[in-house]
CSV table of C-alpha atoms in Angstrom, one decimal:
chain,number,residue,atom,x,y,z
L,23,MET,CA,-61.7,22.4,22.0
L,24,ALA,CA,-61.6,18.6,22.6
L,25,SER,CA,-65.0,18.1,20.9
L,26,LYS,CA,-63.7,19.8,17.7
L,27,ASN,CA,-60.7,17.4,17.6
L,28,TRP,CA,-63.0,14.5,18.2
L,29,ASN,CA,-65.4,15.6,15.4
L,30,ALA,CA,-62.5,16.1,13.0
L,31,ALA,CA,-61.2,12.6,13.8
L,32,THR,CA,-64.7,11.2,13.3
L,33,VAL,CA,-65.0,12.8,9.9
L,34,VAL,CA,-61.5,11.5,8.8
L,35,PHE,CA,-62.5,8.0,10.0
L,36,ALA,CA,-65.8,8.1,8.2
L,37,VAL,CA,-64.1,9.2,4.9
L,38,LEU,CA,-61.5,6.4,5.2
L,39,LEU,CA,-64.2,3.9,6.0
L,40,ALA,CA,-66.2,5.0,3.0
L,41,ALA,CA,-63.2,4.8,0.7
L,42,CYS,CA,-62.7,1.1,1.8
L,43,GLY,CA,-66.1,0.1,0.5
L,44,ASP,CA,-67.5,-3.3,1.1
L,45,SER,CA,-64.4,-5.2,0.0
L,46,THR,CA,-62.3,-7.2,2.4
L,47,GLU,CA,-59.4,-7.3,-0.1
L,48,PRO,CA,-56.4,-5.1,0.5
L,49,VAL,CA,-55.8,-2.2,-1.8
L,50,GLN,CA,-53.4,-3.3,-4.5
L,51,ILE,CA,-50.4,-1.2,-5.6
L,52,PRO,CA,-50.2,-0.9,-9.4
L,53,LEU,CA,-47.4,-2.9,-11.1
L,54,PRO,CA,-44.8,-0.8,-12.7
L,55,GLU,CA,-45.5,-0.1,-16.4
L,56,GLU,CA,-41.8,-0.1,-17.3
L,57,THR,CA,-39.0,-2.5,-16.4
L,58,THR,CA,-36.0,-1.4,-14.4
L,59,GLU,CA,-32.4,-2.2,-15.5
L,60,ALA,CA,-29.7,-3.3,-13.1
L,61,THR,CA,-26.1,-4.6,-13.2
L,62,VAL,CA,-24.4,-7.0,-10.8
L,63,ALA,CA,-20.8,-8.2,-10.5
L,64,ASP,CA,-19.5,-11.7,-10.0
L,65,PHE,CA,-19.9,-12.7,-6.4
L,66,VAL,CA,-16.4,-14.2,-6.1
L,67,THR,CA,-14.1,-12.2,-8.4
L,68,GLY,CA,-15.9,-8.9,-8.6
L,69,ASP,CA,-14.6,-5.8,-6.9
L,70,ILE,CA,-16.0,-5.5,-3.4
L,71,LEU,CA,-17.3,-2.0,-4.3
L,72,ASP,CA,-19.6,-3.5,-7.0
L,73,PRO,CA,-22.9,-5.0,-5.9
L,74,SER,CA,-23.2,-8.7,-6.6
L,75,GLY,CA,-26.6,-9.4,-5.0
L,76,PHE,CA,-30.2,-8.4,-5.6
L,77,ASP,CA,-32.9,-7.8,-3.0
L,78,VAL,CA,-36.3,-8.6,-4.5
L,79,ILE,CA,-38.1,-6.9,-1.6
L,80,THR,CA,-36.5,-3.5,-2.1
L,81,ARG,CA,-36.0,-4.1,-5.9
L,82,ASN,CA,-32.3,-3.0,-5.6
L,83,VAL,CA,-28.8,-4.3,-6.2
L,84,VAL,CA,-26.9,-4.8,-3.0
L,85,ARG,CA,-23.4,-5.4,-1.7
L,86,THR,CA,-23.6,-8.6,0.3
L,87,ASP,CA,-20.8,-7.3,2.6
L,88,GLN,CA,-23.0,-4.4,3.7
L,89,VAL,CA,-26.5,-5.9,4.0
L,90,THR,CA,-28.0,-9.2,5.1
L,91,GLY,CA,-31.2,-8.7,3.0
L,92,TRP,CA,-30.7,-10.2,-0.5
L,93,ASP,CA,-32.3,-13.0,-2.5
L,94,PHE,CA,-29.8,-14.0,-5.1
L,95,VAL,CA,-26.2,-13.3,-6.2
L,96,TYR,CA,-24.6,-13.5,-9.6
L,97,LEU,CA,-21.8,-16.1,-9.9
L,98,LEU,CA,-19.5,-17.1,-12.7
L,99,ASP,CA,-19.3,-20.8,-11.7
L,100,GLU,CA,-16.3,-22.8,-12.9
L,101,GLN,CA,-18.5,-25.7,-14.1
L,102,LEU,CA,-21.8,-24.1,-14.9
L,103,GLY,CA,-20.7,-20.7,-16.2
L,104,PRO,CA,-23.0,-17.7,-15.5
L,105,ALA,CA,-25.3,-18.7,-12.7
L,106,LEU,CA,-27.6,-17.3,-10.0
L,107,VAL,CA,-27.2,-18.5,-6.4
L,108,THR,CA,-30.1,-18.1,-3.9
L,109,ARG,CA,-29.7,-17.0,-0.3
L,110,GLY,CA,-30.5,-20.6,0.9
L,111,SER,CA,-27.3,-21.8,-0.9
L,112,TYR,CA,-25.0,-19.7,1.2
L,113,VAL,CA,-26.6,-18.6,4.4
L,114,LEU,CA,-26.5,-21.3,7.1
L,115,ASP,CA,-29.8,-22.0,8.9
L,116,GLU,CA,-31.7,-20.2,6.1
L,117,ASP,CA,-35.1,-21.6,5.6
L,118,GLU,CA,-34.7,-21.5,1.8
L,119,GLN,CA,-37.5,-19.2,0.9
L,120,SER,CA,-35.8,-17.2,-1.8
L,121,GLY,CA,-36.1,-19.0,-5.1
L,122,VAL,CA,-35.2,-18.7,-8.8
L,123,GLN,CA,-36.8,-20.5,-11.7
L,124,VAL,CA,-35.6,-20.3,-15.3
L,125,VAL,CA,-38.6,-20.3,-17.7
L,126,SER,CA,-39.0,-20.9,-21.4
L,127,VAL,CA,-41.5,-18.1,-21.9
L,128,ALA,CA,-40.7,-14.7,-23.4
L,129,PHE,CA,-40.5,-11.9,-20.8
L,130,ASP,CA,-43.5,-10.0,-22.1
L,131,ASP,CA,-45.5,-13.2,-22.3
L,132,LEU,CA,-44.9,-14.2,-18.6
L,133,LEU,CA,-48.0,-12.9,-17.0
L,134,GLU,CA,-48.0,-14.8,-13.7
L,135,ALA,CA,-45.2,-16.3,-11.6
L,136,PRO,CA,-45.3,-20.0,-11.1
L,137,GLU,CA,-46.7,-21.2,-7.7
L,138,SER,CA,-43.9,-23.8,-7.2
L,139,GLY,CA,-40.8,-25.2,-8.9
L,140,TYR,CA,-38.3,-22.6,-7.5
L,141,ILE,CA,-34.7,-23.7,-7.0
L,142,THR,CA,-33.6,-22.6,-3.5
L,143,SER,CA,-30.3,-24.3,-2.7
L,144,GLU,CA,-28.1,-24.8,-5.7
L,145,PRO,CA,-26.7,-22.6,-8.5
L,146,ILE,CA,-29.0,-22.0,-11.4
L,147,PRO,CA,-27.4,-21.6,-14.9
L,148,ILE,CA,-28.5,-18.6,-16.9
L,149,THR,CA,-27.9,-17.4,-20.4
L,150,GLU,CA,-28.0,-14.1,-22.2
L,151,GLY,CA,-31.5,-13.5,-23.5
L,152,GLY,CA,-32.9,-15.9,-20.9
L,153,VAL,CA,-35.8,-15.2,-18.6
L,154,PHE,CA,-36.2,-16.2,-15.0
L,155,VAL,CA,-38.7,-15.6,-12.2
L,156,THR,CA,-38.0,-15.0,-8.5
L,157,ARG,CA,-39.7,-15.5,-5.2
L,158,SER,CA,-38.3,-13.3,-2.4
L,159,ARG,CA,-37.5,-14.3,1.2
L,160,ASP,CA,-40.2,-13.3,3.7
L,161,ASP,CA,-40.4,-9.6,4.2
L,162,GLN,CA,-39.6,-9.1,7.9
L,163,ALA,CA,-41.5,-5.8,8.0
L,164,PHE,CA,-44.7,-7.9,8.3
L,165,GLY,CA,-43.5,-9.8,11.4
L,166,SER,CA,-44.8,-13.4,11.5
L,167,LEU,CA,-47.1,-13.0,8.5
L,168,ARG,CA,-45.9,-14.6,5.4
L,169,CYS,CA,-45.2,-11.9,2.8
L,170,ARG,CA,-43.1,-12.7,-0.3
L,171,TYR,CA,-42.7,-10.8,-3.6
L,172,PHE,CA,-42.6,-12.3,-7.1
L,173,GLY,CA,-40.8,-10.8,-10.1
L,174,LYS,CA,-39.7,-11.5,-13.7
L,175,PHE,CA,-36.2,-10.9,-15.1
L,176,SER,CA,-34.7,-10.8,-18.5
L,177,VAL,CA,-30.9,-11.3,-18.8
L,178,ASP,CA,-29.9,-8.5,-21.1
L,179,GLU,CA,-26.1,-9.0,-21.2
L,180,ILE,CA,-23.5,-11.3,-19.7
L,181,ASP,CA,-19.9,-10.1,-19.8
L,182,GLU,CA,-17.9,-13.1,-18.6
L,183,GLU,CA,-14.6,-11.4,-19.2
L,184,LEU,CA,-15.4,-8.4,-17.0
L,185,GLY,CA,-17.6,-10.4,-14.7
L,186,PHE,CA,-20.9,-8.5,-15.0
L,187,MET,CA,-24.5,-9.3,-15.7
L,188,THR,CA,-27.1,-6.7,-16.7
L,189,PHE,CA,-30.8,-7.6,-16.5
L,190,SER,CA,-34.2,-6.0,-16.6
L,191,HIS,CA,-36.9,-6.7,-14.0
L,192,LEU,CA,-40.5,-6.1,-13.2
L,193,ILE,CA,-41.5,-7.0,-9.6
L,194,ASN,CA,-45.0,-7.0,-8.2
L,195,PRO,CA,-45.0,-4.7,-5.1
L,196,ASN,CA,-48.0,-6.5,-3.6
L,197,CYS,CA,-47.4,-9.2,-0.9
L,198,GLU,CA,-47.9,-12.8,-2.2
L,199,SER,CA,-49.3,-11.7,-5.6
L,200,ARG,CA,-47.9,-13.7,-8.5
L,201,ASN,CA,-49.4,-11.3,-11.1
L,202,LEU,CA,-46.7,-10.0,-13.5
L,203,ASN,CA,-49.1,-8.4,-16.0
L,204,PRO,CA,-49.1,-4.5,-15.8
L,205,ALA,CA,-52.2,-4.5,-18.1
L,206,THR,CA,-54.3,-5.7,-15.1
L,207,ASN,CA,-53.5,-2.6,-13.0
L,208,PRO,CA,-56.6,-1.1,-11.3
């Protein structure tokens, strides 16, 4: 009986090994073909039941009173107006990994996230119709290995009176990949 289990395990291992081929590159998860829409409330004046933050790693809006994992929050700043504030701006002793960068490229034309230039510790003004890119904090699921995610965002609507911002996003699900072009999917 033990030899049958051993033989089955050998066959499974051989199939998995053959599927890997000669490549040392990890298997890439395809980028989403469609964007996802989300809405966040003002971090200061919004109702506590309304999410004000966004977690790039999980690609979800979050309530910052319930989770510690978030990368930016929406803020109606008295001086700047609508703005995004990264995790490093609010969390003490944060290593300022989360970053946001406003770009002057149309959402569909943004094919790769910039390597550098992310703002990590001050409010970033945004406008309706604007486009920005993000870099997540390190994903703790990978332990001490550096694993960040990059995404592109389009500000669809800002309602300053009600204190909400609606945006569309496309986030690469692959660790450390700055590719934002679904046309390059395997």
